[in-house]
Amino acid sequence: MSLTTLGLDSAHVRSRVGSWLEQHTDTIDSLPDSYVGAGIALAAGLGLYLELMIIRLHSSYFQLFAYFKNVSLLSCFLGLGIGYARGSKRPVPTPLIMPLFAFQILLVYVTRHSPLADSLQNPISEQLAFGVGQTAGTKETLITYGFMALIFALNALCFIPLGHLASRLMVRRQALAAYGWNLIGSLSGIFVFSLVSFMWAPPTIWIILATLGLIIFLRRHVTTLLPTLIAAGIVLVFLARPIDLNRFDIYSPYQAMALVLSKDGPPVLETSNTYYQRILDLSEENVRNNAQLNKWSDYYSLPYFFKPKPKDVLIVGSGAGNDAAAALRNGAGEIDAVEIDPAILQFGKQYHPESPYQATSVNAIVDDARAFIRHTDKQYDLIVYGLLDSHTLLSGSSGSIRLDSYVYTVEGLRDARQKLKQDGAISLTFSLISDELGRKLFVMLQDAFDGQSPVVYQAGYDGGYTFLDGGGLGKASLPLPPTVKEVTARFADPTIYADKSTDDWPFFYMPSRKYPASYVVMILVLLSISVVFVRRLVPGSGAGFSVPAFFLGAGFMLLETKAITELALAFGSTWFVISAVITAILILAFLSNLVVMRFGNPLPLLTYPLLSVSLIAGLGLSFAYMSGLA
C-alpha cells in the first residue's frame, strides 16, 4: 500500500504540519500580556542553554570540534540571528526544535561510531602538533571540511526556531523592555547549564531539561507536543544505552571523559573519544619481571635520577596519579599534585592501583596549573610537568586558546622558575610529533632560565620527551637506565625554526607566527553558507544593514574574547572564570539597558568618547599584573 493511498503524500504531510504550526503560532500570539515577559526570558534562556549544550556535544563526540568550537558557536549565532529576523513572520516552528536537534545529535552520534570517524582529523596543516593526527590526502581533507560544513548548516537550522520564538514574543513588548527580559533569560540559561556542568551531569540530563523548557510552550496541543516528546525519547534511548560495558563515561565541567577497562592492559582514560592517559601500576613487585613496565617506570622516574628524594615536589597536570605515584616511589617528601579537571582527579582517587592520592604526603589540588604556580608561596626542589596536553578550549568564544595555552609560555615557565629553591629544577615532559615543537620547548626553557640550555631525554613512553632545566643538572646523581636516551643535540639544532610562545601569543601548537591559510578556507566556506541562508530565509535583509551595529557587534565579540583570555591568564583557565566573565557581561548589558530605559537614548557624542576611554583603560589593564589579587 502506497503513502498516497493512505493520504500521506508529501503535499498532504506539508499541509498537516503547516496547520499544526499555524495552530501553535496562534497559541503563542494569544499568550496573556502578563506572561509575555516570562515567555521572552524562557525562550532566550533556552536559546543560550541549547547553544552551550550543542557546543559541548559536538566536542564530546569529535575531538575535531574540541579544536574548532567556533564552528559550532558561529552556527548557533547564524541560526538565532535568522530566527530573530523572522519574528513577524508566520508560522513559528517551535514544535520542530527538538526533532531537528534529535536528528543532528543522532547524526553526530552514529557518525562517531562509524568507519568515517577515522577520516575526521585535524585539517589545519599549519598546526603540525595540534595534538591529533592530521588529515592525510585530498579525499580526507574534503571529508573533514565537508563534515564541518554540514554540521554548521544543520546546527544553524536547529537554532532558527529558537530565535523565531523569542522574537515573536519580543515584538509584543517595547524594544528595550523586551531586550531586558531577553537578558534575564540568557543569564538564567547560562546559570542552569553551568550548574549541570558543575554537577557532572550527562547529556541525557541536558536534553531532559531542554525538553521540559519546550513543553511549557507546547503543552496546549497534543499535535504540537508529541513530536518533541517522541524526538527527545529517541535521543535519550540512544544516549542512555551503553556502547561498551567496559567503558565508563563522565562529563566533567570541561570535557567528555571515559574510563576504558580491558583484560589485557591497564585502564585507559579517553577525552572526546580519543586516547589520553593510562592508569599504571608501576609498583616494584608489578614491574619486576615485565620489560615494558620497567621501561615505563624508568620514564616516570627520570626526574628523580637528577633530584633523588626531593623534599618538596610540585606536579602540574597530575592527571590520574602516575606522576604522584612515581614521586612516592622515589622518596619525595611533600607533594602538591595540581589537576584542573576534577573528573580526572576522581578517576585517579578511585582506580589508581597504587593509590597515590590517598597518601598523607600528597596534597591533591583542583586548580589551573599557571594560576596555582602564581599564587602559591611554597618553594620546590622539583617541579614536574606531566603530559599536560589538553584537548579542550577555554570556551566557545575564545578562539584557539586552550586550557594549557598559558602554561606553555615563556612567562609561565619563568613563573615556575621563581617557585624553585636555589638548586631546584624543572622537569617538563611532552609527547612530540614534530621537531619544531621540541625546538620550541627548548628555546622557551632556555629563555626562562636566562640562557641555560635544558637537557633532553627520550624515555620511550607515549612519545614523551623530558626537558630538564635548573640548578645542579650537569650530571645525573644516579646511573641512568639503558631505556633512557639523551637527545639534547636534536633540539639544540639552531637550523630548526620555532617561535616562542608568550602570554601575548600563547599558541603553543603553532611552530611559527603566521595566520593559518587553512583557516581562511574554512572561514570562506562558513561565510558562503551564511550568505545563502540569510538570502533564502530572510529576503530583503540587506536593505536594513547597519554599519554601526555590525562593527559594535564585532567589537563586542572581540572584547568578550579578550576578557575571557586575560582573566584566564590572571586567575586560571577554569570553567568558573569563563562563566563569571559571560555572566558579568550579561549583567552589565542588563544594567545599561535599564539606564537607557530610565534616562533615554544618550547622544553618540557622549557614548563613543566614553567607549573609547573604556577601550583604552582595558588595553592598559592588559599590561597590569592582576594575579596578585584574591
XYZ file of C-alpha atoms in Angstrom:
630
model
C 0.000 0.000 0.000
C 1.481 3.353 -1.030
C 1.670 6.503 1.065
C -0.610 8.220 -1.453
C -3.287 5.566 -0.824
C -3.013 6.296 2.902
C -3.393 10.002 2.239
C 0.180 10.648 3.319
C 1.674 12.131 0.152
C 4.215 14.906 0.662
C 1.764 17.712 -0.091
C -0.685 16.338 2.460
C 2.032 15.972 5.091
C 3.197 19.541 4.485
C -0.361 20.772 4.812
C -0.920 18.935 8.102
C 2.396 20.106 9.564
C 1.661 23.643 8.376
C -1.736 23.634 10.089
C -0.154 22.403 13.351
C 2.474 25.145 13.205
C -0.200 27.772 12.500
C -2.172 26.477 15.464
C 0.934 26.778 17.651
C 1.586 30.315 16.376
C -1.945 31.319 17.361
C -1.280 29.887 20.829
C 1.915 31.924 21.184
C 0.156 35.073 19.958
C -2.680 34.537 22.459
C -0.350 34.339 25.435
C -1.669 36.804 28.089
C 0.295 40.046 28.334
C 1.184 39.287 31.943
C 3.128 36.207 30.798
C 4.906 37.671 27.763
C 7.955 38.856 29.729
C 8.449 35.446 31.320
C 7.945 33.849 27.892
C 10.679 36.024 26.372
C 13.035 35.095 29.226
C 12.310 31.378 28.848
C 12.775 31.434 25.065
C 16.045 33.367 25.329
C 17.241 31.135 28.168
C 16.522 28.031 26.084
C 18.488 29.549 23.212
C 21.640 30.125 25.275
C 21.251 26.841 27.165
C 20.979 24.829 23.942
C 23.875 26.801 22.437
C 26.147 25.746 25.297
C 24.765 22.202 25.151
C 25.386 21.674 21.452
C 28.930 23.096 21.641
C 29.746 20.563 24.355
C 28.054 17.714 22.499
C 29.976 18.409 19.293
C 33.332 18.412 21.067
C 32.340 15.362 23.150
C 31.771 13.215 20.086
C 34.548 14.562 17.874
C 37.871 15.900 19.056
C 37.837 17.900 15.832
C 35.188 20.192 17.363
C 37.167 20.465 20.583
C 39.739 22.322 18.463
C 37.197 24.167 16.286
C 34.426 25.148 18.698
C 33.861 28.363 16.801
C 32.287 26.307 14.004
C 29.573 25.307 16.473
C 29.359 28.751 18.070
C 29.043 30.675 14.805
C 26.356 28.321 13.500
C 24.353 28.999 16.686
C 24.725 32.748 16.109
C 23.664 32.393 12.478
C 20.545 30.385 13.315
C 19.486 32.621 16.195
C 20.089 35.758 14.119
C 17.941 34.487 11.257
C 15.254 33.446 13.719
C 15.193 36.885 15.345
C 14.897 38.497 11.904
C 11.806 36.356 11.177
C 9.895 37.433 14.302
C 6.972 38.956 12.413
C 6.578 36.018 10.014
C 4.277 33.011 10.351
C 4.332 30.249 11.381
C 6.569 29.903 14.462
C 8.166 26.429 14.161
C 8.734 25.719 17.877
C 7.429 22.100 17.536
C 10.331 21.385 15.142
C 13.082 22.385 17.596
C 13.549 19.041 19.333
C 13.094 16.910 16.164
C 15.790 18.998 14.441
C 18.143 18.695 17.413
C 17.410 14.967 17.669
C 18.292 14.458 14.003
C 21.557 16.376 14.401
C 22.574 14.618 17.622
C 21.835 11.170 16.193
C 23.748 12.022 13.003
C 26.822 13.008 15.008
C 26.375 10.020 17.332
C 26.117 7.493 14.505
C 28.993 9.072 12.579
C 31.184 8.912 15.670
C 30.702 5.134 15.829
C 31.112 4.571 12.092
C 34.252 3.900 9.993
C 34.012 7.506 8.742
C 35.123 8.766 12.160
C 38.747 7.826 11.467
C 38.792 10.200 8.477
C 37.678 13.204 10.514
C 41.016 14.540 11.738
C 42.778 17.868 12.046
C 42.780 19.596 8.606
C 44.889 22.596 9.670
C 48.217 21.898 8.005
C 49.951 24.876 9.644
C 49.439 23.432 13.133
C 51.748 20.459 12.876
C 51.486 19.466 16.517
C 47.918 20.249 17.345
C 47.582 17.150 19.485
C 45.929 14.851 16.936
C 46.990 13.144 13.757
C 46.418 15.232 10.676
C 44.200 14.570 7.726
C 46.197 12.845 5.004
C 45.324 13.431 1.367
C 42.770 15.425 -0.598
C 39.937 12.948 -0.031
C 40.252 13.012 3.766
C 40.589 16.807 3.787
C 37.403 17.187 1.737
C 35.573 14.771 4.036
C 36.660 16.722 7.119
C 35.756 20.141 5.717
C 32.524 18.756 4.282
C 31.523 17.289 7.634
C 32.174 20.574 9.453
C 30.209 22.492 6.802
C 27.310 20.022 7.087
C 27.165 20.327 10.873
C 27.451 24.116 10.599
C 24.430 24.291 8.267
C 22.365 21.717 10.148
C 23.018 23.323 13.520
C 22.048 26.754 12.180
C 18.698 25.287 11.093
C 18.165 23.947 14.616
C 18.539 27.409 16.148
C 16.306 29.341 13.727
C 13.062 28.268 15.505
C 14.570 29.277 18.873
C 15.336 32.797 17.656
C 11.945 32.992 15.923
C 10.104 32.060 19.137
C 11.913 34.658 21.229
C 11.476 37.355 18.598
C 7.779 36.598 18.140
C 7.219 37.308 21.818
C 9.564 40.310 21.905
C 7.570 42.221 19.276
C 4.722 42.383 21.800
C 6.805 44.485 24.182
C 8.572 47.830 23.857
C 12.020 47.096 22.416
C 14.151 47.898 25.475
C 11.790 46.117 27.865
C 11.804 43.057 25.626
C 15.595 43.148 25.498
C 15.732 43.323 29.300
C 13.639 40.156 29.588
C 15.848 38.555 26.952
C 18.969 39.267 29.024
C 17.331 37.895 32.181
C 16.586 34.700 30.269
C 20.137 34.492 28.924
C 21.505 34.819 32.451
C 19.201 32.017 33.574
C 20.300 29.827 30.661
C 24.000 30.123 31.440
C 23.311 29.607 35.158
C 21.389 26.368 34.559
C 23.976 24.942 32.165
C 26.861 25.949 34.438
C 25.062 24.205 37.289
C 24.554 20.928 35.412
C 28.169 21.066 34.212
C 29.365 21.649 37.778
C 27.357 18.579 38.830
C 28.956 16.457 36.025
C 25.506 15.782 34.591
C 25.472 13.645 31.401
C 23.828 14.684 28.078
C 20.649 12.809 28.969
C 20.055 15.328 31.779
C 20.863 18.236 29.431
C 18.236 17.043 26.951
C 15.600 16.362 29.617
C 15.937 19.939 30.925
C 15.704 21.371 27.391
C 12.594 19.268 26.723
C 10.926 20.483 29.926
C 11.519 24.068 28.831
C 9.996 23.434 25.395
C 6.970 21.653 26.890
C 5.902 24.917 28.550
C 5.375 26.431 25.084
C 3.862 23.278 23.508
C 1.646 21.819 26.214
C -1.637 23.272 24.911
C -1.992 20.829 21.991
C -1.045 17.162 21.685
C -0.255 17.565 17.964
C 2.483 20.108 18.682
C 3.747 18.424 21.865
C 4.010 14.862 20.564
C 6.911 15.408 18.078
C 9.023 16.915 20.859
C 8.344 14.032 23.244
C 8.996 11.388 20.598
C 12.225 13.050 19.385
C 13.511 13.514 22.942
C 12.642 9.925 23.805
C 14.544 8.534 20.816
C 17.653 10.572 21.632
C 17.530 9.585 25.295
C 17.303 5.886 24.402
C 20.368 6.146 22.145
C 22.433 8.183 24.594
C 21.485 6.200 27.683
C 22.328 2.747 26.327
C 25.953 1.690 26.894
C 28.139 1.209 23.831
C 30.595 -0.945 25.746
C 30.086 -2.488 29.184
C 33.795 -1.979 29.887
C 33.515 1.772 29.282
C 32.517 4.253 31.996
C 31.645 7.766 30.755
C 31.861 11.003 32.752
C 31.097 14.568 31.664
C 33.280 16.905 33.693
C 32.886 20.710 33.555
C 35.498 20.691 30.769
C 35.179 17.606 28.594
C 33.723 14.176 27.973
C 35.866 11.522 29.621
C 35.775 7.749 29.609
C 37.499 5.063 31.639
C 38.033 2.048 29.374
C 38.808 -1.293 31.019
C 40.362 -4.352 29.379
C 41.718 -7.743 30.434
C 44.975 -7.330 28.513
C 46.156 -3.912 29.637
C 45.878 -1.115 32.202
C 42.778 1.113 32.425
C 42.807 3.872 29.818
C 41.391 7.376 30.075
C 39.909 8.918 26.919
C 38.841 12.517 26.294
C 36.459 13.309 23.446
C 36.707 9.632 22.448
C 40.479 9.899 21.967
C 43.275 8.299 23.991
C 44.514 10.493 26.821
C 46.298 8.512 29.533
C 46.876 5.050 31.011
C 46.414 4.376 34.727
C 49.537 2.347 35.502
C 50.607 0.063 38.309
C 54.367 0.580 38.324
C 54.978 -0.718 41.818
C 58.219 -2.661 42.318
C 56.559 -6.068 42.534
C 54.493 -5.433 39.398
C 57.351 -4.295 37.138
C 59.964 -6.786 38.357
C 59.516 -9.273 35.515
C 57.923 -7.055 32.862
C 60.260 -5.279 30.433
C 57.524 -2.984 29.123
C 56.502 -1.820 32.583
C 60.174 -1.384 33.517
C 60.590 0.939 30.555
C 57.522 2.953 31.569
C 58.694 3.083 35.184
C 62.067 4.475 34.067
C 60.229 7.220 32.183
C 58.240 8.376 35.227
C 61.308 8.072 37.496
C 63.636 10.060 35.219
C 63.452 13.415 37.137
C 64.477 11.627 40.334
C 67.721 10.335 38.829
C 68.741 14.011 38.826
C 66.937 15.069 42.018
C 66.832 11.991 44.282
C 64.500 12.109 47.275
C 63.422 15.747 46.876
C 61.825 17.271 49.932
C 59.177 19.376 48.138
C 57.724 18.439 44.738
C 55.080 20.187 42.634
C 53.348 18.175 39.905
C 51.235 20.156 37.431
C 48.914 18.212 35.196
C 48.994 15.355 37.707
C 46.199 13.515 35.900
C 45.118 10.161 37.307
C 48.171 9.932 39.560
C 51.002 8.249 37.643
C 53.423 11.125 38.352
C 52.412 11.325 42.024
C 52.938 7.570 42.396
C 56.400 7.921 40.830
C 57.292 10.703 43.277
C 56.259 8.497 46.207
C 58.250 5.514 44.897
C 61.315 7.752 44.602
C 61.208 9.036 48.149
C 59.700 12.501 47.660
C 58.684 14.312 50.848
C 55.725 16.681 50.399
C 53.928 16.516 47.038
C 51.476 19.094 45.659
C 49.592 17.498 42.764
C 47.636 20.031 40.669
C 44.985 18.939 38.161
C 42.413 21.266 36.589
C 39.788 18.620 35.756
C 38.112 17.198 38.882
C 36.887 14.160 36.955
C 40.429 13.071 36.055
C 41.452 13.502 39.677
C 38.458 11.467 40.827
C 39.323 8.647 38.424
C 42.811 8.593 39.955
C 41.492 8.525 43.507
C 39.118 5.655 42.770
C 41.001 3.485 40.292
C 44.757 4.024 40.530
C 46.200 0.722 41.804
C 48.981 2.439 43.804
C 46.518 4.870 45.489
C 48.889 7.863 45.354
C 46.173 10.406 46.167
C 45.394 8.582 49.412
C 48.968 9.118 50.685
C 49.195 11.639 53.528
C 52.167 13.364 51.869
C 50.204 14.054 48.656
C 48.069 17.191 48.508
C 45.632 16.850 45.568
C 44.577 20.282 44.285
C 41.898 21.106 41.702
C 43.169 24.254 40.010
C 44.679 25.701 36.869
C 48.431 24.984 36.767
C 49.512 28.532 35.902
C 47.202 30.097 38.494
C 48.439 27.776 41.249
C 52.085 28.469 40.427
C 51.463 32.215 40.561
C 49.589 32.160 43.850
C 51.487 29.598 45.895
C 54.048 30.798 48.446
C 55.915 27.492 48.558
C 59.359 26.805 47.107
C 60.092 23.449 45.497
C 63.091 21.226 44.880
C 61.435 19.848 41.758
C 58.537 20.955 39.550
C 57.265 18.179 37.289
C 55.104 18.967 34.266
C 53.140 15.844 33.458
C 51.796 15.067 29.998
C 49.612 18.130 30.397
C 48.373 18.405 26.804
C 44.704 19.392 26.918
C 42.012 18.508 24.400
C 39.688 21.309 25.369
C 39.376 25.012 24.648
C 38.566 27.632 27.254
C 35.134 28.286 25.796
C 33.171 28.520 22.630
C 34.115 32.151 22.136
C 37.799 32.020 22.944
C 39.305 31.275 19.560
C 42.126 28.767 19.715
C 43.180 29.391 23.320
C 43.313 26.030 25.100
C 43.317 25.088 28.770
C 47.095 24.658 28.720
C 47.944 27.628 26.482
C 49.157 29.910 29.286
C 51.088 27.102 30.978
C 53.406 26.671 27.997
C 54.634 30.244 27.554
C 57.998 31.800 28.397
C 56.347 33.841 31.152
C 54.633 30.727 32.517
C 57.949 28.899 32.739
C 59.544 31.942 34.385
C 56.767 31.945 36.976
C 57.568 28.302 37.693
C 61.282 29.073 37.960
C 60.503 31.693 40.624
C 58.994 28.915 42.767
C 62.168 26.795 42.710
C 64.647 26.600 45.556
C 68.190 27.722 44.780
C 69.213 24.365 43.284
C 65.708 23.368 42.183
C 64.866 22.041 38.721
C 62.004 21.780 36.275
C 61.159 18.522 34.502
C 58.838 19.072 31.560
C 57.595 16.118 29.523
C 55.685 16.346 26.278
C 54.560 13.983 23.543
C 56.216 15.434 20.442
C 55.111 14.692 16.896
C 57.407 17.281 15.314
C 60.946 18.526 15.892
C 59.638 22.100 15.618
C 57.577 21.673 18.779
C 60.559 20.189 20.605
C 62.758 23.062 19.474
C 60.091 25.460 20.686
C 60.157 23.969 24.184
C 63.958 24.016 24.155
C 64.277 27.741 23.376
C 61.446 28.656 25.756
C 63.147 26.924 28.683
C 66.445 28.439 27.597
C 64.853 31.894 27.719
C 63.129 31.230 31.073
C 66.457 30.181 32.639
C 68.452 33.155 31.294
C 70.254 31.250 28.562
C 70.876 27.984 30.403
C 70.015 25.208 27.942
C 67.924 22.246 29.061
C 68.998 18.641 28.716
C 66.548 16.429 26.838
C 65.899 12.710 27.202
C 63.723 10.268 25.329
C 62.298 7.701 27.705
C 60.062 5.640 25.445
C 56.530 6.167 26.746
C 53.722 7.757 24.693
C 56.292 9.522 22.513
C 57.367 11.518 25.538
C 60.486 13.666 25.690
C 61.642 15.053 29.034
C 63.252 18.512 29.182
C 65.231 19.213 32.370
C 66.463 22.655 33.348
C 67.545 24.380 36.532
C 70.215 24.083 39.205
C 72.633 21.181 39.552
C 71.749 19.350 36.341
C 75.253 18.809 34.994
C 75.099 15.040 35.509
C 72.547 12.622 36.897
C 73.017 11.855 40.583
C 72.152 8.207 39.908
C 73.120 5.986 36.935
C 70.566 6.381 34.152
C 68.794 3.204 32.992
C 69.526 1.884 29.480
C 65.952 2.692 28.363
C 66.715 6.429 28.638
C 68.490 8.145 25.744
C 69.825 11.712 25.742
C 68.726 13.643 22.635
C 69.656 17.220 23.597
C 71.558 17.820 20.351
C 68.439 17.062 18.322
C 66.547 20.035 19.735
C 69.551 22.309 20.246
C 69.854 22.481 16.449
C 69.547 26.206 15.532
C 68.507 25.360 11.968
C 65.109 24.186 13.262
C 62.946 27.307 13.321
C 60.298 27.834 16.005
C 58.774 30.967 17.520
C 58.476 31.088 21.299
C 55.036 31.085 22.859
C 54.424 34.106 25.078
C 51.484 35.439 27.068
C 50.918 37.842 24.179
C 50.967 34.994 21.617
C 50.074 31.787 23.525
C 49.567 29.485 20.535
C 51.918 26.733 21.634
C 50.846 24.275 18.940
C 51.802 26.594 16.083
C 55.550 26.366 15.364
C 55.720 29.821 13.796
C 53.755 33.076 13.876
C 51.612 33.027 10.783
C 47.922 33.036 10.119
C 46.865 29.534 9.001
C 45.761 29.628 5.369
C 43.603 26.580 6.126
C 41.579 28.763 8.485
C 40.865 31.141 5.620
C 39.431 28.261 3.593
C 37.128 27.260 6.440
C 36.043 30.850 7.051
C 35.159 31.286 3.373
C 33.121 28.072 3.439
C 31.193 29.188 6.525
C 30.626 32.684 5.114
C 29.270 31.234 1.874
C 26.801 29.050 3.760
C 25.788 32.020 5.907
C 25.124 34.259 2.888
C 22.931 31.584 1.276
C 20.952 31.066 4.491
C 20.367 34.774 5.080
C 19.309 35.470 1.476
C 16.962 32.499 1.311
C 15.417 32.728 4.785
C 15.448 36.497 5.383
C 14.839 38.053 1.954
C 15.408 41.788 1.795
C 17.501 41.809 4.967
C 20.338 43.626 3.182
C 18.221 46.756 2.963
C 18.291 47.112 6.749
C 22.042 46.594 7.150
C 23.511 48.823 9.852
C 27.212 49.625 9.680
C 27.416 50.846 13.324
C 25.543 47.769 14.599
C 27.834 45.488 12.558
C 31.030 46.947 13.995
C 29.625 47.227 17.524
C 28.706 43.526 17.344
C 32.162 42.570 16.085
C 33.775 44.705 18.791
C 31.580 43.089 21.426
C 32.794 39.608 20.471
C 36.425 40.736 20.453
C 36.083 42.284 23.910
C 34.358 39.178 25.279
C 37.191 37.008 23.968
C 39.768 39.444 25.400
C 38.086 39.333 28.808
C 37.973 35.543 28.885
C 41.585 35.026 27.808
C 43.068 37.739 30.032
C 41.170 36.725 33.154
C 42.073 33.105 32.401
C 45.699 34.222 32.420
C 45.258 36.044 35.738
C 43.006 33.602 37.600
C 43.262 30.331 35.680
C 41.532 28.714 32.706
C 38.763 27.262 34.849
C 35.102 26.847 33.974
C 34.235 29.230 36.841
C 36.283 32.095 35.344
C 34.615 31.633 31.957
C 31.115 31.518 33.447
C 31.869 34.576 35.583
C 33.019 36.613 32.571
C 29.960 35.824 30.451
C 27.647 36.385 33.409
C 29.264 39.752 34.168
C 28.868 40.845 30.537
C 25.169 39.941 30.550
C 24.622 41.766 33.868
C 26.351 44.891 32.520
C 24.223 44.738 29.371
C 21.093 44.459 31.519
C 22.116 47.422 33.688
C 22.980 49.575 30.682
C 19.598 48.698 29.190
C 17.917 49.915 32.394
C 19.874 53.177 32.233
C 18.673 53.850 28.686
C 15.086 52.975 29.649
C 15.252 55.394 32.572
C 17.144 58.311 31.050
C 16.551 57.897 27.337
C 18.906 57.412 24.421
C 22.285 59.126 25.128
C 23.938 61.230 22.449
C 26.536 59.468 20.249
C 28.858 62.396 21.035
C 28.782 61.122 24.634
C 28.702 57.363 24.187
C 31.507 56.972 21.641
C 34.078 59.020 23.604
C 33.196 57.062 26.742
C 33.521 53.821 24.775
C 36.930 54.930 23.537
C 38.047 55.741 27.086
C 36.913 52.315 28.300
C 38.794 50.605 25.458
C 41.992 52.485 26.335
C 41.527 51.586 30.009
C 41.005 47.953 29.052
C 44.164 47.997 26.994
C 46.032 49.406 29.982
C 44.740 46.578 32.173
C 46.173 44.130 29.638
C 49.618 45.030 30.976
C 48.631 45.168 34.664
C 49.709 42.380 36.982
C 46.364 41.143 38.317
C 47.414 37.703 39.558
C 48.225 39.081 42.992
C 44.540 39.798 43.557
C 42.449 37.293 45.504
